[in-house]
Tab-separated table of N, CA, C and O in Angstrom:
chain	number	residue	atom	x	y	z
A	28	UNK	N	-43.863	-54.971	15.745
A	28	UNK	CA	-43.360	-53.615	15.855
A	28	UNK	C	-43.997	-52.945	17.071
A	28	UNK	O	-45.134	-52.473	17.100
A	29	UNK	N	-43.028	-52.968	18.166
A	29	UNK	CA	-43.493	-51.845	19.969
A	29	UNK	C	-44.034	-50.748	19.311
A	29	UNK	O	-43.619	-50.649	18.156
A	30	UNK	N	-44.752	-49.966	19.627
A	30	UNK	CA	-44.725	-48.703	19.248
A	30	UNK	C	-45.367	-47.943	21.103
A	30	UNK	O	-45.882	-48.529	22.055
A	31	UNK	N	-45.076	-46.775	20.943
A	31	UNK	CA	-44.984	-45.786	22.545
A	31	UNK	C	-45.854	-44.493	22.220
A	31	UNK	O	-45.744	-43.714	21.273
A	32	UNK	N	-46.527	-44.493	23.017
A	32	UNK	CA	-47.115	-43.336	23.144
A	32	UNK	C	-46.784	-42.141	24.558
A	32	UNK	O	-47.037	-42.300	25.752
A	33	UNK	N	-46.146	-40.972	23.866
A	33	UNK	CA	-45.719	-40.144	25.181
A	33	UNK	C	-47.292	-39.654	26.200
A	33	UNK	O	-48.295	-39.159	25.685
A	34	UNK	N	-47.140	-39.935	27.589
A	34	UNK	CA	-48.235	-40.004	28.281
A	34	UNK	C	-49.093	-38.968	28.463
A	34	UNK	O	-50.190	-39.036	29.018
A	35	UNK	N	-48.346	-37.565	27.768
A	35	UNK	CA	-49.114	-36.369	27.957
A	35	UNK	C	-50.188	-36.523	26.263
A	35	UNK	O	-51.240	-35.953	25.977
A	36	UNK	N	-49.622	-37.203	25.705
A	36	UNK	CA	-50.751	-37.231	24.123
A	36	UNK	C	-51.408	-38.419	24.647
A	36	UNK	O	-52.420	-38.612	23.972
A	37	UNK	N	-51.277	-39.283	25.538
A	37	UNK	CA	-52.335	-40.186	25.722
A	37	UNK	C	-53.342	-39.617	26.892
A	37	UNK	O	-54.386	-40.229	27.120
A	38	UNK	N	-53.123	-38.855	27.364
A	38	UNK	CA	-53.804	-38.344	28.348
A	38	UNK	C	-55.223	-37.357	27.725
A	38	UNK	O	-56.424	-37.333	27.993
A	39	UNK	N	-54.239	-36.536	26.682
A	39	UNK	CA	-54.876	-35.370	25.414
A	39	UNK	C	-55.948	-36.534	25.156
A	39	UNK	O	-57.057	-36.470	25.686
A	40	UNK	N	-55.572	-37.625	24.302
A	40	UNK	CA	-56.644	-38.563	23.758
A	40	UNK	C	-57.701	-38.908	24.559
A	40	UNK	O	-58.884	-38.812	24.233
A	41	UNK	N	-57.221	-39.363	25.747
A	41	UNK	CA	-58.761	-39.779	26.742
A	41	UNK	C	-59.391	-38.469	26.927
A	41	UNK	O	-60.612	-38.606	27.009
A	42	UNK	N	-58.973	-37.130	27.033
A	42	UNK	CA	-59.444	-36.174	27.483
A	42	UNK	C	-60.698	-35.949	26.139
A	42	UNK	O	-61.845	-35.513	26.239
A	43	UNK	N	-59.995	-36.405	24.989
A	43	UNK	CA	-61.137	-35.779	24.430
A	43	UNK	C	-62.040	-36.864	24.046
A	43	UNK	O	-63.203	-36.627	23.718
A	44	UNK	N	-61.495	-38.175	24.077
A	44	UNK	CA	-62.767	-39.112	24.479
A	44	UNK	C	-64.280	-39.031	25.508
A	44	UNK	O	-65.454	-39.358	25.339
A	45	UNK	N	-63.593	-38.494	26.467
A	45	UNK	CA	-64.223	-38.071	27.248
A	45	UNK	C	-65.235	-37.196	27.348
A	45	UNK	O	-66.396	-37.543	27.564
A	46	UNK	N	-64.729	-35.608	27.144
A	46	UNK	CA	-64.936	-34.709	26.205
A	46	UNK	C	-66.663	-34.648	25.452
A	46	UNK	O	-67.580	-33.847	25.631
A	47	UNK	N	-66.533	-36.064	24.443
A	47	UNK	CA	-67.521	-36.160	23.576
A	47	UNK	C	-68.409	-36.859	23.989
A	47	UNK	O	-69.294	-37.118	23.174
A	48	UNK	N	-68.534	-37.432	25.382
A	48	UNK	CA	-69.611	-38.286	26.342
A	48	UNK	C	-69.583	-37.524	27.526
A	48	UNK	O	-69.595	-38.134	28.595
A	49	UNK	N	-69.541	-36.112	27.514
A	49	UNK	CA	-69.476	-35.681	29.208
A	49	UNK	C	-70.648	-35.516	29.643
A	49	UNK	O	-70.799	-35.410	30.860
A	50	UNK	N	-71.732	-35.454	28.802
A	50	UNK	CA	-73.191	-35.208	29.121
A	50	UNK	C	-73.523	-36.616	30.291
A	50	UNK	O	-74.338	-36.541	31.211
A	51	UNK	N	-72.591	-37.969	29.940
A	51	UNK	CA	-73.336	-38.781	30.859
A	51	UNK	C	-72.024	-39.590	31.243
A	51	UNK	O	-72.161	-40.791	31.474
A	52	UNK	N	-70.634	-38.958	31.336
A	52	UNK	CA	-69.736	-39.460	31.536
A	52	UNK	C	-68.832	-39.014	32.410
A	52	UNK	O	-68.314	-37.967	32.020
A	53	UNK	N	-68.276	-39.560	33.870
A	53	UNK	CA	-67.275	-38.496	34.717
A	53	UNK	C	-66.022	-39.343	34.832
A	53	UNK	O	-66.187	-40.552	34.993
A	54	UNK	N	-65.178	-39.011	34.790
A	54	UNK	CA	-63.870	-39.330	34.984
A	54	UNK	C	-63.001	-38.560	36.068
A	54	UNK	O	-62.738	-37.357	36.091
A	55	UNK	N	-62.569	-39.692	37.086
A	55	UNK	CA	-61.870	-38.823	38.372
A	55	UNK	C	-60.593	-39.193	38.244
A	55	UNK	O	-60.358	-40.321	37.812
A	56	UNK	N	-59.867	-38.592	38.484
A	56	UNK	CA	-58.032	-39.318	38.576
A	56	UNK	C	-57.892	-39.102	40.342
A	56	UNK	O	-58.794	-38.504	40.928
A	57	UNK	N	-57.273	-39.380	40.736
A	57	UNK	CA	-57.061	-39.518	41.968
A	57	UNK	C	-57.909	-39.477	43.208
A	57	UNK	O	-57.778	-38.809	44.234
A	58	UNK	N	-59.005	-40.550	42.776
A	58	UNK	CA	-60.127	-40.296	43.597
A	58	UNK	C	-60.267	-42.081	44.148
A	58	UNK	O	-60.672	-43.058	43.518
A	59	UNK	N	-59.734	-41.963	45.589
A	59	UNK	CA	-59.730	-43.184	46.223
A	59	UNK	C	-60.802	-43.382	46.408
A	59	UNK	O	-61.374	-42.295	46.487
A	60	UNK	N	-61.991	-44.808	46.633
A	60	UNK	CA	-63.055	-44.924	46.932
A	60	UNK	C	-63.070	-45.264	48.513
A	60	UNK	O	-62.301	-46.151	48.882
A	61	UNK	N	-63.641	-44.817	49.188
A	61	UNK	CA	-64.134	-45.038	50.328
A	61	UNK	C	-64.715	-46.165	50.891
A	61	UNK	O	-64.216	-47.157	51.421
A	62	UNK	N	-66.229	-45.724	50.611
A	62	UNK	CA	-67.440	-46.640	50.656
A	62	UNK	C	-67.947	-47.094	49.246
A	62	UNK	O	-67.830	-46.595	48.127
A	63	UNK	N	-68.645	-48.400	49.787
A	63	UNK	CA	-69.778	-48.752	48.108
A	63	UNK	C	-70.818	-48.810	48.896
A	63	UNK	O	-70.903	-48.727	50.122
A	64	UNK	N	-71.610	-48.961	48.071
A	64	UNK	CA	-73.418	-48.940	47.623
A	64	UNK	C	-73.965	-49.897	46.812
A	64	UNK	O	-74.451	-49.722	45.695
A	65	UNK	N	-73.842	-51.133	47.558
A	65	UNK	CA	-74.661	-51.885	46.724
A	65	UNK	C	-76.571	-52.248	46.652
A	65	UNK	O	-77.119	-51.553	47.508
A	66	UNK	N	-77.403	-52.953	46.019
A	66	UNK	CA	-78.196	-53.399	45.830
A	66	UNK	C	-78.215	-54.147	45.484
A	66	UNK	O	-78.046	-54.168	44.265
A	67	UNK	N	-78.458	-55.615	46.282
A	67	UNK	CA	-78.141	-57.249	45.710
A	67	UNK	C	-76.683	-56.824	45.428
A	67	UNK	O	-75.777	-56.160	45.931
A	68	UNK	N	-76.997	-57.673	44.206
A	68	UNK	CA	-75.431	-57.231	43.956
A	68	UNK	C	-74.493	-56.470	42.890
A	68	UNK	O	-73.456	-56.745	42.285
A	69	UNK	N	-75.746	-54.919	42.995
A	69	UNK	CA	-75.282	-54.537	41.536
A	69	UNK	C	-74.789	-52.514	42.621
A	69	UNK	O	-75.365	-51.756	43.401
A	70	UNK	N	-73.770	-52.574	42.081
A	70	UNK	CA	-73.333	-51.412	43.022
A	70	UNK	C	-73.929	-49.982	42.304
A	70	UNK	O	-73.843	-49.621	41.131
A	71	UNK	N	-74.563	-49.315	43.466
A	71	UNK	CA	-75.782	-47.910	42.831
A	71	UNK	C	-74.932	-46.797	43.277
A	71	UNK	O	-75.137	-45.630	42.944
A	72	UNK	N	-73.874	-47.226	44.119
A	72	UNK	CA	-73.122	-45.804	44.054
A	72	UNK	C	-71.833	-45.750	45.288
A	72	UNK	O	-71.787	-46.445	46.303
A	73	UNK	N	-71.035	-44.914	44.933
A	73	UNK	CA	-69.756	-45.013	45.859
A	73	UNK	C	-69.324	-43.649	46.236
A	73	UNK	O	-69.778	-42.714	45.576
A	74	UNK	N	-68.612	-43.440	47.084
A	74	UNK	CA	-68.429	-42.751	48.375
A	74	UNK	C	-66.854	-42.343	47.804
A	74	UNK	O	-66.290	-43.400	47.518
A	75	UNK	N	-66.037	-41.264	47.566
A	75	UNK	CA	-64.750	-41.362	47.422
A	75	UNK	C	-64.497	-40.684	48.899
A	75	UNK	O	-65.370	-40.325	49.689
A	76	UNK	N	-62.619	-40.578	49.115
A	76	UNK	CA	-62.141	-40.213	50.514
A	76	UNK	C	-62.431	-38.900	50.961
A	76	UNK	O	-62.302	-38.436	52.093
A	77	UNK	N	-62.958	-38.209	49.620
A	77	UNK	CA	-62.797	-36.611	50.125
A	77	UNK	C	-64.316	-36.094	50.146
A	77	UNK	O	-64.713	-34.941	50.314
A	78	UNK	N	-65.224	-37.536	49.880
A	78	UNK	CA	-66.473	-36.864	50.523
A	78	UNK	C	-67.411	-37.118	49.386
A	78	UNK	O	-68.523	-37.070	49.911
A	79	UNK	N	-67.582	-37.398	47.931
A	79	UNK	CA	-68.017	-37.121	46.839
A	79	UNK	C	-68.386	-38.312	46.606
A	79	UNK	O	-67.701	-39.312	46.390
A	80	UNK	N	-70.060	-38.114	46.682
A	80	UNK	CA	-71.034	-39.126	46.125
A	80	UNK	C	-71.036	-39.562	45.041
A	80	UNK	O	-70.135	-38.760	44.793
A	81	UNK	N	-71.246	-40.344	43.614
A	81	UNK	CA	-70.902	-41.179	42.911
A	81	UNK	C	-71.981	-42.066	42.608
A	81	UNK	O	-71.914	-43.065	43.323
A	82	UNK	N	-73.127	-42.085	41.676
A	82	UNK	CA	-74.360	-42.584	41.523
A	82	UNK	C	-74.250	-42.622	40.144
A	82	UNK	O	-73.950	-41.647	39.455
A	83	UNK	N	-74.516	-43.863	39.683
A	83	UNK	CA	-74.737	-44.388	38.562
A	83	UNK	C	-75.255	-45.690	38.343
A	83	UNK	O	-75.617	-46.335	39.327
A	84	UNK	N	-75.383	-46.359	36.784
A	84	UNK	CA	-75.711	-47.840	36.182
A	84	UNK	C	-74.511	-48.407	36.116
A	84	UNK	O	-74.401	-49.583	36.463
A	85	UNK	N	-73.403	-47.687	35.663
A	85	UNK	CA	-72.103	-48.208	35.433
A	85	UNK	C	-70.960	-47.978	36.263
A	85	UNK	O	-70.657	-46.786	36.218
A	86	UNK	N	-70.261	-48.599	36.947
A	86	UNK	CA	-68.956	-48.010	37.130
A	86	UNK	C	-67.830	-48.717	36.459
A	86	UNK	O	-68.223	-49.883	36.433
A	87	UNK	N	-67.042	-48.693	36.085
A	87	UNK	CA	-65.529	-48.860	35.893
A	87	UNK	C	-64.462	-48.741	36.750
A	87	UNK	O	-64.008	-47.662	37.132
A	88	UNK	N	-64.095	-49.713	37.029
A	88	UNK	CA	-62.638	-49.831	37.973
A	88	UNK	C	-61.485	-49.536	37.364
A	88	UNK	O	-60.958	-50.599	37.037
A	89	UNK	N	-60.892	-48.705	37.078
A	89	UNK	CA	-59.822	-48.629	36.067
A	89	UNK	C	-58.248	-48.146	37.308
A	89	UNK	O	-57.183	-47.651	36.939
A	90	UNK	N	-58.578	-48.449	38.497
A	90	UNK	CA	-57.816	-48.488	39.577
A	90	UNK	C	-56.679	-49.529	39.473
A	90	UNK	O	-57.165	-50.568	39.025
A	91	UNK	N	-55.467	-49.647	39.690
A	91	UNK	CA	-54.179	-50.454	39.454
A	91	UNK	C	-54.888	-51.751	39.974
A	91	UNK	O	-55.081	-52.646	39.150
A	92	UNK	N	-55.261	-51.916	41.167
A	92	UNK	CA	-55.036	-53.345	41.756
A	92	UNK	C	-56.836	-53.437	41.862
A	92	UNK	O	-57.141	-54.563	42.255
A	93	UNK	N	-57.791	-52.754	41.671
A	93	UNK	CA	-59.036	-52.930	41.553
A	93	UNK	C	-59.763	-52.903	43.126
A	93	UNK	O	-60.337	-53.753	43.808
A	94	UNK	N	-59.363	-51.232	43.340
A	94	UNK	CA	-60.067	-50.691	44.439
A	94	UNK	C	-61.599	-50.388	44.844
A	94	UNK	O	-62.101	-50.248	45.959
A	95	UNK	N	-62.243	-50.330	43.390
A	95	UNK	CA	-63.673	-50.828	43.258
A	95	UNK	C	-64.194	-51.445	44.006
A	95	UNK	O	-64.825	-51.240	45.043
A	96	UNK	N	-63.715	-52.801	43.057
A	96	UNK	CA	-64.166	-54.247	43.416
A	96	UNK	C	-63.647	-54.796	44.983
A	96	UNK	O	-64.398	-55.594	45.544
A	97	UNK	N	-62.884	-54.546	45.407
A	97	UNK	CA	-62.295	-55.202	46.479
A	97	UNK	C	-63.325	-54.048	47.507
A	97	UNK	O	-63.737	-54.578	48.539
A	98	UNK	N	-63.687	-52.770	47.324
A	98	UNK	CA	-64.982	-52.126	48.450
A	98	UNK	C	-65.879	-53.053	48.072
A	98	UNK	O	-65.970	-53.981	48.876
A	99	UNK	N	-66.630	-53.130	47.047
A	99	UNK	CA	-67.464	-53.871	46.710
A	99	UNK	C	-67.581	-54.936	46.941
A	99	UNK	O	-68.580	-55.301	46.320
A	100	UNK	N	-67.077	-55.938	47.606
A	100	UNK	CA	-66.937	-57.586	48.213
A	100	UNK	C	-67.124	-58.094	46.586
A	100	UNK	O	-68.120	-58.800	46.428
A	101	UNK	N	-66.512	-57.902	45.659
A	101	UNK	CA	-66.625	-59.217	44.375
A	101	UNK	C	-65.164	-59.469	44.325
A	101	UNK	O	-64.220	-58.856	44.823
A	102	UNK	N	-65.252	-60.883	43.350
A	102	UNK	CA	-64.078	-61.423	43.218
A	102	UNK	C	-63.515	-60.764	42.028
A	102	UNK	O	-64.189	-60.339	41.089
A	103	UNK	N	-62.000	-60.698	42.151
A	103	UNK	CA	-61.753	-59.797	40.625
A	103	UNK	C	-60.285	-60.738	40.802
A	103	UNK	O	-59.881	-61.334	41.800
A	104	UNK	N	-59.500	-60.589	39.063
A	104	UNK	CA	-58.468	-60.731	39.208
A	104	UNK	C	-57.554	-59.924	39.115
A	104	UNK	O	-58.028	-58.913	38.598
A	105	UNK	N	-56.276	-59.764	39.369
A	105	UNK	CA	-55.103	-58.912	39.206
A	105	UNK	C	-53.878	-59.543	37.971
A	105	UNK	O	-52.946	-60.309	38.218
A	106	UNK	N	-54.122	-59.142	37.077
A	106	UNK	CA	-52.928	-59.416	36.442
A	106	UNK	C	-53.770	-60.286	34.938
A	106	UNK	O	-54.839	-60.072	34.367
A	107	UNK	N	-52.658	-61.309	34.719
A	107	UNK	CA	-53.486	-61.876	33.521
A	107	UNK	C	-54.146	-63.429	34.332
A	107	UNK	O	-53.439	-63.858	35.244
A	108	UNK	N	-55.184	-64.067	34.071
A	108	UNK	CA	-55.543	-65.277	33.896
A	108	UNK	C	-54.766	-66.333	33.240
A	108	UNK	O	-54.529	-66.049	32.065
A	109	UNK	N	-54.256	-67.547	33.653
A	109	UNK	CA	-53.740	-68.451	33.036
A	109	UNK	C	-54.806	-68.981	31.777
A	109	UNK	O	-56.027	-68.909	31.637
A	110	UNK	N	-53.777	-69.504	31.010
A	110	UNK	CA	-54.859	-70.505	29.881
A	110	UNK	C	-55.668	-71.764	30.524
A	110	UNK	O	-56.643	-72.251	29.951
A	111	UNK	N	-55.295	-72.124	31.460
A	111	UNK	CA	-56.562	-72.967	31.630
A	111	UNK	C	-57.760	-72.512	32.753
A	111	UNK	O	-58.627	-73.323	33.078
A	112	UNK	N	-57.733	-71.579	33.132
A	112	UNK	CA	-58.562	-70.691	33.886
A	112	UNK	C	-59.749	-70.682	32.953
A	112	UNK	O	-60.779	-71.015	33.539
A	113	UNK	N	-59.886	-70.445	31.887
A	113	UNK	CA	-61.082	-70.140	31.135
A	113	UNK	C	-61.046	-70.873	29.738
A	113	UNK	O	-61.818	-70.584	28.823
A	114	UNK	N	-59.940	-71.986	29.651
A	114	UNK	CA	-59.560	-73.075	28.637
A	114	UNK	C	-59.026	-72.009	27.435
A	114	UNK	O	-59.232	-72.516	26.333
A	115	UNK	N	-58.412	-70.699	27.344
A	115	UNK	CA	-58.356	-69.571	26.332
A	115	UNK	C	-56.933	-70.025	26.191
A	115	UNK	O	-56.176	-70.134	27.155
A	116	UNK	N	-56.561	-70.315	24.803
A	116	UNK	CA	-55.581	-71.547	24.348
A	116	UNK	C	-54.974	-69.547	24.040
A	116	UNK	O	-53.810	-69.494	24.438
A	117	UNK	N	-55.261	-68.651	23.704
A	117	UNK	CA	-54.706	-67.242	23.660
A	117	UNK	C	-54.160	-66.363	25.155
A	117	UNK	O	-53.574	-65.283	25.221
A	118	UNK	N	-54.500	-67.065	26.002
A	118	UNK	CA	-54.347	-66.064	27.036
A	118	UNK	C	-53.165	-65.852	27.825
A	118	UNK	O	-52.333	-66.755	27.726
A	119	UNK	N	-52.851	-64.820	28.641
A	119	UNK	CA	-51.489	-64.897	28.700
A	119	UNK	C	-50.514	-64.356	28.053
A	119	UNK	O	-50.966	-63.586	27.205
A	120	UNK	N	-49.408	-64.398	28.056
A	120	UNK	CA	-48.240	-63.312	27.452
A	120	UNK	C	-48.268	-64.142	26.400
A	120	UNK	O	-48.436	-65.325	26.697
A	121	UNK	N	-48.076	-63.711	24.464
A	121	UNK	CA	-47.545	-64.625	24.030
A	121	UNK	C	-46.540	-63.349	23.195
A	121	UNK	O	-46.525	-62.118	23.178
A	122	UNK	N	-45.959	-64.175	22.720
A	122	UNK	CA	-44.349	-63.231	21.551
A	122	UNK	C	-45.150	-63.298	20.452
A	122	UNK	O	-45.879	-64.269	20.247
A	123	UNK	N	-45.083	-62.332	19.709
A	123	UNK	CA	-45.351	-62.239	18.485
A	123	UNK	C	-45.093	-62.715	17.136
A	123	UNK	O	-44.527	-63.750	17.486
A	124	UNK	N	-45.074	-62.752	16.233
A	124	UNK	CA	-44.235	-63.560	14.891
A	124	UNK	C	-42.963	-63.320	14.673
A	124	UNK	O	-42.040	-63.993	14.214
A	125	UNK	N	-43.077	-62.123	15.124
A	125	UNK	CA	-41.068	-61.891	14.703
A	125	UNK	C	-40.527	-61.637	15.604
A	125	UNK	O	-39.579	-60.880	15.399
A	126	UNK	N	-40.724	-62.013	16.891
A	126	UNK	CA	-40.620	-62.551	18.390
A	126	UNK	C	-39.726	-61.414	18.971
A	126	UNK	O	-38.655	-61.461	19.576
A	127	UNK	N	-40.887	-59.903	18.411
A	127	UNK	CA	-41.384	-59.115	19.381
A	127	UNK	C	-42.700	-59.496	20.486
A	127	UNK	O	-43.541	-60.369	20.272
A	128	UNK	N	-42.634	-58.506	21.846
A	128	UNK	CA	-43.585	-59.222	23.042
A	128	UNK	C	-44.981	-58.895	22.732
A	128	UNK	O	-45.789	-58.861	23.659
A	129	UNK	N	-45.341	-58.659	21.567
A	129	UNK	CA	-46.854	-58.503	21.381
A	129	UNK	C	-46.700	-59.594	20.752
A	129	UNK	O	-45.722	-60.303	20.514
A	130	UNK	N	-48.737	-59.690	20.296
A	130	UNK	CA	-49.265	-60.786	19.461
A	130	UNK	C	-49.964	-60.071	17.980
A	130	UNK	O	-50.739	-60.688	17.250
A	131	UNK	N	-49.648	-59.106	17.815
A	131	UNK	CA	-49.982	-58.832	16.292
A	131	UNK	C	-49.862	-59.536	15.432
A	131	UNK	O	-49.049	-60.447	15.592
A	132	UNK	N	-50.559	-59.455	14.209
A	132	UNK	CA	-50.254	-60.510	13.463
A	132	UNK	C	-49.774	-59.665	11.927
A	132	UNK	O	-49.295	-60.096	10.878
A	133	UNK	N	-50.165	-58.274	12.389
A	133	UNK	CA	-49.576	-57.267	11.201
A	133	UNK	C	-49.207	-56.454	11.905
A	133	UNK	O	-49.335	-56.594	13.121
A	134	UNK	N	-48.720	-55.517	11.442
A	134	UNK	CA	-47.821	-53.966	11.566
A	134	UNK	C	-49.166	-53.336	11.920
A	134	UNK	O	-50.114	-53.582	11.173
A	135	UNK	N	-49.373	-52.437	13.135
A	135	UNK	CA	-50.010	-51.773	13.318
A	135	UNK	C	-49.416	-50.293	13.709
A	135	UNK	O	-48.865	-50.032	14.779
A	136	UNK	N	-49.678	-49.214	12.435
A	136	UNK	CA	-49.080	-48.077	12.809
A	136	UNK	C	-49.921	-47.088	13.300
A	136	UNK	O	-50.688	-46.461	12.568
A	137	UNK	N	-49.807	-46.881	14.693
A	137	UNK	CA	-51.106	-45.783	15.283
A	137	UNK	C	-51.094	-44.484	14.525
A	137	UNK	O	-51.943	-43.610	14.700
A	138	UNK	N	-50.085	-44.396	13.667
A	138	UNK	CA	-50.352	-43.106	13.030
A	138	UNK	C	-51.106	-42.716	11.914
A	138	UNK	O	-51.543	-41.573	11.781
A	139	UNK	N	-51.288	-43.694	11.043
A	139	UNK	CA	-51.498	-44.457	10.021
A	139	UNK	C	-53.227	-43.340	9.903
A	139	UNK	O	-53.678	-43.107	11.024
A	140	UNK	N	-53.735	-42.977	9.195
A	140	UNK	CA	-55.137	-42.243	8.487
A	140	UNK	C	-56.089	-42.455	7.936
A	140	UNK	O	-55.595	-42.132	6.856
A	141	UNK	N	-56.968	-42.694	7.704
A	141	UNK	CA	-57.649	-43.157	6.285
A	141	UNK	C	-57.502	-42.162	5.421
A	141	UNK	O	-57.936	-42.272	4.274
């Protein structure tokens, strides 16, 4: 069973994910990276286009094609990994049981409560 989420309530949702970690958490939307900052090889901070420094332990690439990583000189992939890339007999597109394009194995209703 597809189920859709309209993008302005998924947006609401990260917002308040967010929200509840802002003390040590920033989230930029349209913030191209520039420059990186590495050390060996663990990146201490990045540069976006409009000027804005960027210092942390963590970053997250959550960029379409992985604009991060590609400043950063690491190898990343785009898309999915084949199954024998990492021998993952799961990986990859598979159809689901009632050959909808997911792999659920039950009904998952996001609406659903405790």
């Amino acid at each position: 069973m597809p189920y859709n989420v309209e993008p302005h309530v998924a947006h609401e949702i990260l917002q308040q994910l967010v929200n509840e970690q802002s003390s040590h958490l920033v989230l930029l939307f349209q913030a191209q990276v520039a420059t990186v900052s590495k050390k060996n090889t663990t990146i201490t901070s990045m540069t976006t286009s409009d000027g804005r420094v960027l210092k942390g332990s963590v970053f997250i690439d959550a960029s379409y094609e992985g604009d991060l990583l590609k400043a950063a000189g690491v190898s990343y992939t785009v898309g999915r990994e084949s199954q024998s890339k990492y021998n993952e007999s799961q990986a990859g597109r598979r159809e689901g049981m009632d050959g909808t394009e997911n792999s659920f194995k039950v009904v998952v209703n996001p609406y659903f409560e405790n």
